Amino acid sequence: MRKLILAAASAAMFAVVGPAAAQSPIVIKFSHVVAPNTPKGLAAEKFKELAEKYTAGKVKVEVYPNSQLYKDKEELEALQLGAVQMLAPSNSKFGPIGVREFEVFDLPYILSDLPTLRKVTDGPLGTKLLKLLDGKGMTGLAYWDNGFKIMSANKKLVAPADYKGLKFRIQSSKVLDAQFRALGAIPQVMAFSEVYQALQTGVVDGQENTPSNMYTQKMHEVQKFTTLTNHGYLGYVVIVNKKFWDDLPANLRTELDKAMKEASAYGNSLSAKENEDALAEMQKSGKTELVKLTPEQDAAMRKAMESVYGDVANRVGKPLIEEFLKETKATN
């Protein structure tokens, strides 16, 4: 796969040199792994629309959804090599490339709601985290929401003991690994594009995701129970290849920043409604039973996952976790 990525990167570089380069629009390939009708997919399309409008056609944005170009594990390398220019990977994806601080977003119950999240992403802490990407050949442009995650399986999940021995698909995140191990489950890293088939065939027993991701990928059709835990947050960081971004004319960068800011506001405003609508459609389908936890059951889940904070403190950074908690005024 690395050879294919290198070949694509070479082709991308070749495409912008030559006599016609000055007249041709600058192409931004924007690759992502989810469906076009998810919050991320809709925000990407809005960015394309606004970027082309504000640059008067000097920039062309090509959006590739649903892992058409690269899967989870491949896309960051593709961006670093220049085979694509823009991505919106989830916070979890940065740990494996050495920027573990973003895994703080994966901690269970660290964020209570979206306004609390905004205090982080729109403040100095959010800016500080984005700057950590510079050393990896990336420039962080924006934070995009998906929403809060829920659990699903072919077994009703209402107590920590219900998770014991079940195989759960996770993103590549040591925090998520620790979360499921705290519940006695068996975490398995798997690309997002492979989850539906893995659930259908029993390779894994369950998964965690936002309602919009579950619904658009039809995961609810192969999971008998969906528990509304809202235990974790799923969000994305929009990144661009740093060299590509720095080499752009300053006036175009200004217009693209404007387009990104507006597309981010648009996408983030959609996320809550998209998730509500997805839950309603899942319930209407009758293919999965939506399970709501009682206050006592919710408290038991929170207690079962308290240990995750200590388990990953050295990895994520205890001072960062404390700063995050201070910013959100969360209690654990």
GROMACS .gro file of C-alpha atoms in nm:
model
  332
    1MET     CA    1   0.000   0.000   0.000
    2ARG     CA    2   0.286   0.239   0.075
    3LYS     CA    3   0.404   0.201  -0.287
    4LEU     CA    4   0.056   0.291  -0.410
    5ILE     CA    5   0.048   0.596  -0.184
    6LEU     CA    6   0.392   0.705  -0.306
    7ALA     CA    7   0.279   0.663  -0.666
    8ALA     CA    8  -0.030   0.873  -0.598
    9ALA     CA    9   0.183   1.139  -0.429
   10SER     CA   10   0.418   1.152  -0.729
   11ALA     CA   11   0.125   1.187  -0.965
   12ALA     CA   12  -0.020   1.467  -0.751
   13MET     CA   13   0.311   1.655  -0.758
   14PHE     CA   14   0.344   1.608  -1.133
   15ALA     CA   15  -0.006   1.744  -1.184
   16VAL     CA   16   0.085   2.088  -1.049
   17VAL     CA   17   0.405   2.139  -1.247
   18GLY     CA   18   0.438   2.210  -1.613
   19PRO     CA   19   0.342   2.497  -1.842
   20ALA     CA   20  -0.030   2.489  -1.770
   21ALA     CA   21   0.008   2.494  -1.392
   22ALA     CA   22  -0.036   2.869  -1.361
   23GLN     CA   23  -0.370   2.857  -1.544
   24SER     CA   24  -0.502   2.536  -1.392
   25PRO     CA   25  -0.696   2.547  -1.066
   26ILE     CA   26  -0.514   2.426  -0.757
   27VAL     CA   27  -0.665   2.089  -0.662
   28ILE     CA   28  -0.734   1.993  -0.301
   29LYS     CA   29  -0.813   1.625  -0.264
   30PHE     CA   30  -1.023   1.589   0.051
   31SER     CA   31  -1.049   1.225   0.156
   32HIS     CA   32  -1.262   1.087   0.438
   33VAL     CA   33  -1.398   0.752   0.555
   34VAL     CA   34  -1.767   0.820   0.630
   35ALA     CA   35  -2.081   0.859   0.421
   36PRO     CA   36  -2.160   1.188   0.241
   37ASN     CA   37  -2.478   1.237   0.445
   38THR     CA   38  -2.304   1.240   0.785
   39PRO     CA   39  -2.204   1.563   0.963
   40LYS     CA   40  -1.845   1.523   0.838
   41GLY     CA   41  -1.956   1.441   0.484
   42LEU     CA   42  -2.191   1.740   0.468
   43ALA     CA   43  -1.929   1.976   0.612
   44ALA     CA   44  -1.676   1.858   0.353
   45GLU     CA   45  -1.921   1.929   0.072
   46LYS     CA   46  -1.993   2.273   0.219
   47PHE     CA   47  -1.620   2.347   0.232
   48LYS     CA   48  -1.589   2.247  -0.134
   49GLU     CA   49  -1.876   2.478  -0.230
   50LEU     CA   50  -1.743   2.777  -0.034
   51ALA     CA   51  -1.375   2.726  -0.120
   52GLU     CA   52  -1.447   2.723  -0.493
   53LYS     CA   53  -1.677   3.023  -0.456
   54TYR     CA   54  -1.444   3.238  -0.246
   55THR     CA   55  -1.137   3.165  -0.461
   56ALA     CA   56  -1.335   3.232  -0.781
   57GLY     CA   57  -1.245   2.888  -0.913
   58LYS     CA   58  -0.872   2.921  -0.849
   59VAL     CA   59  -0.907   2.625  -0.612
   60LYS     CA   60  -1.093   2.306  -0.693
   61VAL     CA   61  -1.186   2.072  -0.407
   62GLU     CA   62  -1.240   1.704  -0.485
   63VAL     CA   63  -1.417   1.521  -0.200
   64TYR     CA   64  -1.372   1.143  -0.173
   65PRO     CA   65  -1.606   0.992   0.092
   66ASN     CA   66  -1.656   0.637   0.221
   67SER     CA   67  -1.287   0.535   0.210
   68GLN     CA   68  -1.286   0.563  -0.171
   69LEU     CA   69  -0.916   0.652  -0.166
   70TYR     CA   70  -0.779   0.542   0.169
   71LYS     CA   71  -0.890   0.352   0.477
   72ASP     CA   72  -0.839   0.466   0.836
   73LYS     CA   73  -0.487   0.333   0.872
   74GLU     CA   74  -0.367   0.467   0.537
   75GLU     CA   75  -0.503   0.819   0.516
   76LEU     CA   76  -0.260   1.000   0.748
   77GLU     CA   77   0.040   0.858   0.566
   78ALA     CA   78  -0.120   0.956   0.235
   79LEU     CA   79  -0.153   1.314   0.357
   80GLN     CA   80   0.202   1.328   0.490
   81LEU     CA   81   0.331   1.204   0.154
   82GLY     CA   82   0.116   1.451  -0.040
   83ALA     CA   83  -0.108   1.195  -0.212
   84VAL     CA   84  -0.406   1.386  -0.067
   85GLN     CA   85  -0.407   1.739   0.066
   86MET     CA   86  -0.687   1.739   0.324
   87LEU     CA   87  -0.842   1.498   0.575
   88ALA     CA   88  -1.072   1.510   0.876
   89PRO     CA   89  -0.954   1.214   1.089
   90SER     CA   90  -1.099   1.148   1.431
   91ASN     CA   91  -0.901   1.257   1.737
   92SER     CA   92  -0.807   0.895   1.802
   93LYS     CA   93  -0.605   0.869   1.480
   94PHE     CA   94  -0.324   1.094   1.599
   95GLY     CA   95  -0.203   0.870   1.882
   96PRO     CA   96  -0.048   0.606   1.654
   97ILE     CA   97   0.162   0.875   1.476
   98GLY     CA   98   0.296   1.010   1.804
   99VAL     CA   99   0.057   1.293   1.891
  100ARG     CA  100  -0.102   1.116   2.184
  101GLU     CA  101  -0.245   1.430   2.340
  102PHE     CA  102  -0.550   1.416   2.112
  103GLU     CA  103  -0.652   1.091   2.282
  104VAL     CA  104  -0.767   1.304   2.576
  105PHE     CA  105  -1.091   1.347   2.378
  106ASP     CA  106  -1.140   0.967   2.398
  107LEU     CA  107  -1.158   0.955   2.777
  108PRO     CA  108  -1.499   0.829   2.889
  109TYR     CA  109  -1.739   1.090   3.024
  110ILE     CA  110  -1.481   1.371   3.003
  111LEU     CA  111  -1.725   1.589   2.808
  112SER     CA  112  -2.079   1.641   2.927
  113ASP     CA  113  -2.220   1.827   2.627
  114LEU     CA  114  -2.131   2.026   2.315
  115PRO     CA  115  -2.113   2.370   2.485
  116THR     CA  116  -1.852   2.221   2.722
  117LEU     CA  117  -1.660   2.088   2.423
  118ARG     CA  118  -1.658   2.436   2.265
  119LYS     CA  119  -1.482   2.575   2.571
  120VAL     CA  120  -1.191   2.347   2.477
  121THR     CA  121  -1.185   2.359   2.098
  122ASP     CA  122  -1.251   2.734   2.068
  123GLY     CA  123  -1.007   2.827   2.342
  124PRO     CA  124  -0.631   2.832   2.401
  125LEU     CA  125  -0.620   2.459   2.478
  126GLY     CA  126  -0.771   2.375   2.138
  127THR     CA  127  -0.519   2.600   1.963
  128LYS     CA  128  -0.230   2.447   2.158
  129LEU     CA  129  -0.333   2.096   2.054
  130LEU     CA  130  -0.353   2.193   1.685
  131LYS     CA  131   0.002   2.333   1.698
  132LEU     CA  132   0.130   1.989   1.800
  133LEU     CA  133   0.055   1.868   1.445
  134ASP     CA  134   0.307   2.102   1.281
  135GLY     CA  135   0.594   1.866   1.353
  136LYS     CA  136   0.417   1.584   1.167
  137GLY     CA  137   0.391   1.772   0.838
  138MET     CA  138   0.030   1.874   0.902
  139THR     CA  139  -0.152   2.197   0.972
  140GLY     CA  140  -0.462   2.177   1.189
  141LEU     CA  141  -0.742   2.397   1.056
  142ALA     CA  142  -1.059   2.320   1.252
  143TYR     CA  143  -1.246   2.092   1.489
  144TRP     CA  144  -1.554   1.918   1.352
  145ASP     CA  145  -1.819   1.744   1.561
  146ASN     CA  146  -1.987   1.416   1.508
  147GLY     CA  147  -2.139   1.375   1.849
  148PHE     CA  148  -2.162   1.147   2.148
  149LYS     CA  149  -2.114   0.774   2.117
  150ILE     CA  150  -2.352   0.494   2.204
  151MET     CA  151  -2.292   0.119   2.241
  152SER     CA  152  -2.438  -0.165   2.038
  153ALA     CA  153  -2.427  -0.544   2.047
  154ASN     CA  154  -2.647  -0.848   1.997
  155LYS     CA  155  -2.680  -0.860   2.375
  156LYS     CA  156  -2.858  -0.600   2.590
  157LEU     CA  157  -2.595  -0.381   2.756
  158VAL     CA  158  -2.721  -0.222   3.077
  159ALA     CA  159  -2.446  -0.305   3.329
  160PRO     CA  160  -2.065  -0.328   3.315
  161ALA     CA  161  -2.089  -0.708   3.360
  162ASP     CA  162  -2.280  -0.732   3.029
  163TYR     CA  163  -1.965  -0.635   2.837
  164LYS     CA  164  -1.748  -0.911   2.981
  165GLY     CA  165  -1.594  -1.132   2.712
  166LEU     CA  166  -1.755  -0.949   2.418
  167LYS     CA  167  -1.538  -0.838   2.126
  168PHE     CA  168  -1.577  -0.468   2.047
  169ARG     CA  169  -1.446  -0.286   1.744
  170ILE     CA  170  -1.244   0.022   1.833
  171GLN     CA  171  -1.042   0.284   1.655
  172SER     CA  172  -0.668   0.265   1.711
  173SER     CA  173  -0.660   0.439   2.048
  174LYS     CA  174  -0.495   0.317   2.367
  175VAL     CA  175  -0.757   0.509   2.563
  176LEU     CA  176  -1.042   0.323   2.391
  177ASP     CA  177  -0.853  -0.001   2.441
  178ALA     CA  178  -0.830   0.072   2.814
  179GLN     CA  179  -1.198   0.172   2.825
  180PHE     CA  180  -1.320  -0.164   2.698
  181ARG     CA  181  -1.071  -0.361   2.905
  182ALA     CA  182  -1.205  -0.180   3.213
  183LEU     CA  183  -1.544  -0.328   3.122
  184GLY     CA  184  -1.398  -0.676   3.075
  185ALA     CA  185  -1.451  -0.663   2.698
  186ILE     CA  186  -1.201  -0.750   2.424
  187PRO     CA  187  -1.115  -0.449   2.205
  188GLN     CA  188  -1.025  -0.507   1.840
  189VAL     CA  189  -0.883  -0.232   1.619
  190MET     CA  190  -1.059  -0.225   1.284
  191ALA     CA  191  -1.106   0.016   0.993
  192PHE     CA  192  -1.441   0.196   0.992
  193SER     CA  193  -1.521   0.066   0.644
  194GLU     CA  194  -1.496  -0.295   0.768
  195VAL     CA  195  -1.723  -0.266   1.072
  196TYR     CA  196  -2.059  -0.352   0.916
  197GLN     CA  197  -1.934  -0.680   0.770
  198ALA     CA  198  -1.751  -0.767   1.092
  199LEU     CA  199  -2.073  -0.718   1.291
  200GLN     CA  200  -2.276  -0.908   1.034
  201THR     CA  201  -2.043  -1.209   1.034
  202GLY     CA  202  -1.972  -1.209   1.409
  203VAL     CA  203  -1.603  -1.121   1.380
  204VAL     CA  204  -1.685  -0.866   1.651
  205ASP     CA  205  -1.985  -0.864   1.883
  206GLY     CA  206  -2.036  -0.493   1.917
  207GLN     CA  207  -1.911  -0.141   1.861
  208GLU     CA  208  -1.934   0.218   1.980
  209ASN     CA  209  -2.025   0.504   1.751
  210THR     CA  210  -2.247   0.803   1.703
  211PRO     CA  211  -2.606   0.744   1.585
  212SER     CA  212  -2.540   0.914   1.249
  213ASN     CA  213  -2.245   0.686   1.176
  214MET     CA  214  -2.438   0.379   1.287
  215TYR     CA  215  -2.741   0.463   1.076
  216THR     CA  216  -2.563   0.568   0.755
  217GLN     CA  217  -2.347   0.254   0.767
  218LYS     CA  218  -2.653   0.036   0.846
  219MET     CA  219  -2.487  -0.105   1.157
  220HIS     CA  220  -2.822  -0.098   1.338
  221GLU     CA  221  -2.946  -0.363   1.095
  222VAL     CA  222  -2.698  -0.617   1.233
  223GLN     CA  223  -2.712  -0.523   1.604
  224LYS     CA  224  -3.013  -0.629   1.810
  225PHE     CA  225  -2.955  -0.375   2.089
  226THR     CA  226  -2.830  -0.017   2.098
  227THR     CA  227  -2.769   0.138   2.440
  228LEU     CA  228  -2.783   0.517   2.470
  229THR     CA  229  -2.476   0.552   2.690
  230ASN     CA  230  -2.342   0.883   2.551
  231HIS     CA  231  -2.022   0.779   2.722
  232GLY     CA  232  -1.772   0.931   2.484
  233TYR     CA  233  -1.728   1.201   2.224
  234LEU     CA  234  -1.640   1.149   1.859
  235GLY     CA  235  -1.494   1.447   1.679
  236TYR     CA  236  -1.253   1.524   1.399
  237VAL     CA  237  -0.963   1.754   1.328
  238VAL     CA  238  -0.948   1.897   0.977
  239ILE     CA  239  -0.587   1.885   0.865
  240VAL     CA  240  -0.400   1.984   0.552
  241ASN     CA  241  -0.056   1.889   0.425
  242LYS     CA  242   0.166   2.158   0.581
  243LYS     CA  243   0.398   2.211   0.283
  244PHE     CA  244   0.102   2.234   0.045
  245TRP     CA  245  -0.071   2.485   0.274
  246ASP     CA  246   0.239   2.698   0.334
  247ASP     CA  247   0.312   2.712  -0.041
  248LEU     CA  248  -0.031   2.849  -0.128
  249PRO     CA  249  -0.053   3.221  -0.213
  250ALA     CA  250  -0.147   3.412   0.104
  251ASN     CA  251  -0.464   3.553  -0.049
  252LEU     CA  252  -0.592   3.203  -0.131
  253ARG     CA  253  -0.512   3.080   0.220
  254THR     CA  254  -0.719   3.366   0.359
  255GLU     CA  255  -1.018   3.271   0.145
  256LEU     CA  256  -0.980   2.900   0.228
  257ASP     CA  257  -0.961   2.983   0.600
  258LYS     CA  258  -1.285   3.177   0.561
  259ALA     CA  259  -1.448   2.884   0.380
  260MET     CA  260  -1.328   2.641   0.647
  261LYS     CA  261  -1.462   2.857   0.930
  262GLU     CA  262  -1.806   2.877   0.770
  263ALA     CA  263  -1.811   2.508   0.673
  264SER     CA  264  -1.716   2.416   1.031
  265ALA     CA  265  -1.999   2.622   1.177
  266TYR     CA  266  -2.239   2.466   0.926
  267GLY     CA  267  -2.131   2.108   0.994
  268ASN     CA  268  -2.119   2.147   1.370
  269SER     CA  269  -2.469   2.296   1.374
  270LEU     CA  270  -2.593   1.990   1.188
  271SER     CA  271  -2.437   1.722   1.408
  272ALA     CA  272  -2.690   1.723   1.692
  273LYS     CA  273  -2.988   1.714   1.455
  274GLU     CA  274  -2.831   1.445   1.235
  275ASN     CA  275  -2.781   1.224   1.539
  276GLU     CA  276  -3.136   1.284   1.666
  277ASP     CA  277  -3.277   1.203   1.322
  278ALA     CA  278  -3.061   0.891   1.296
  279LEU     CA  279  -3.187   0.762   1.632
  280ALA     CA  280  -3.545   0.821   1.523
  281GLU     CA  281  -3.487   0.630   1.199
  282MET     CA  282  -3.315   0.344   1.380
  283GLN     CA  283  -3.610   0.316   1.617
  284LYS     CA  284  -3.857   0.333   1.330
  285SER     CA  285  -3.675   0.052   1.148
  286GLY     CA  286  -3.747  -0.192   1.431
  287LYS     CA  287  -3.417  -0.368   1.361
  288THR     CA  288  -3.246  -0.264   1.683
  289GLU     CA  289  -3.391  -0.203   2.028
  290LEU     CA  290  -3.292   0.133   2.178
  291VAL     CA  291  -3.206   0.091   2.546
  292LYS     CA  292  -3.200   0.386   2.786
  293LEU     CA  293  -3.003   0.350   3.108
  294THR     CA  294  -3.153   0.435   3.445
  295PRO     CA  295  -2.960   0.688   3.660
  296GLU     CA  296  -2.831   0.396   3.868
  297GLN     CA  297  -2.713   0.205   3.560
  298ASP     CA  298  -2.544   0.518   3.423
  299ALA     CA  299  -2.364   0.571   3.754
  300ALA     CA  300  -2.241   0.210   3.749
  301MET     CA  301  -2.099   0.255   3.397
  302ARG     CA  302  -1.919   0.573   3.499
  303LYS     CA  303  -1.771   0.405   3.805
  304ALA     CA  304  -1.655   0.104   3.601
  305MET     CA  305  -1.457   0.329   3.368
  306GLU     CA  306  -1.302   0.560   3.629
  307SER     CA  307  -0.982   0.358   3.621
  308VAL     CA  308  -0.916   0.452   3.257
  309TYR     CA  309  -0.796   0.798   3.363
  310GLY     CA  310  -0.518   0.650   3.574
  311ASP     CA  311  -0.438   0.380   3.319
  312VAL     CA  312  -0.360   0.627   3.041
  313ALA     CA  313  -0.230   0.926   3.239
  314ASN     CA  314   0.132   0.860   3.144
  315ARG     CA  315   0.042   0.819   2.779
  316VAL     CA  316  -0.184   1.121   2.731
  317GLY     CA  317  -0.018   1.335   2.997
  318LYS     CA  318  -0.158   1.388   3.345
  319PRO     CA  319  -0.111   1.769   3.327
  320LEU     CA  320  -0.309   1.777   3.000
  321ILE     CA  321  -0.592   1.570   3.150
  322GLU     CA  322  -0.600   1.805   3.449
  323GLU     CA  323  -0.598   2.111   3.219
  324PHE     CA  324  -0.879   1.961   3.014
  325LEU     CA  325  -1.086   1.887   3.324
  326LYS     CA  326  -1.022   2.235   3.461
  327GLU     CA  327  -1.135   2.388   3.133
  328THR     CA  328  -1.454   2.184   3.124
  329LYS     CA  329  -1.505   2.192   3.503
  330ALA     CA  330  -1.580   1.820   3.470
  331THR     CA  331  -1.564   1.595   3.774
  332ASN     CA  332  -1.469   1.231   3.781
   0.00000   0.00000   0.00000
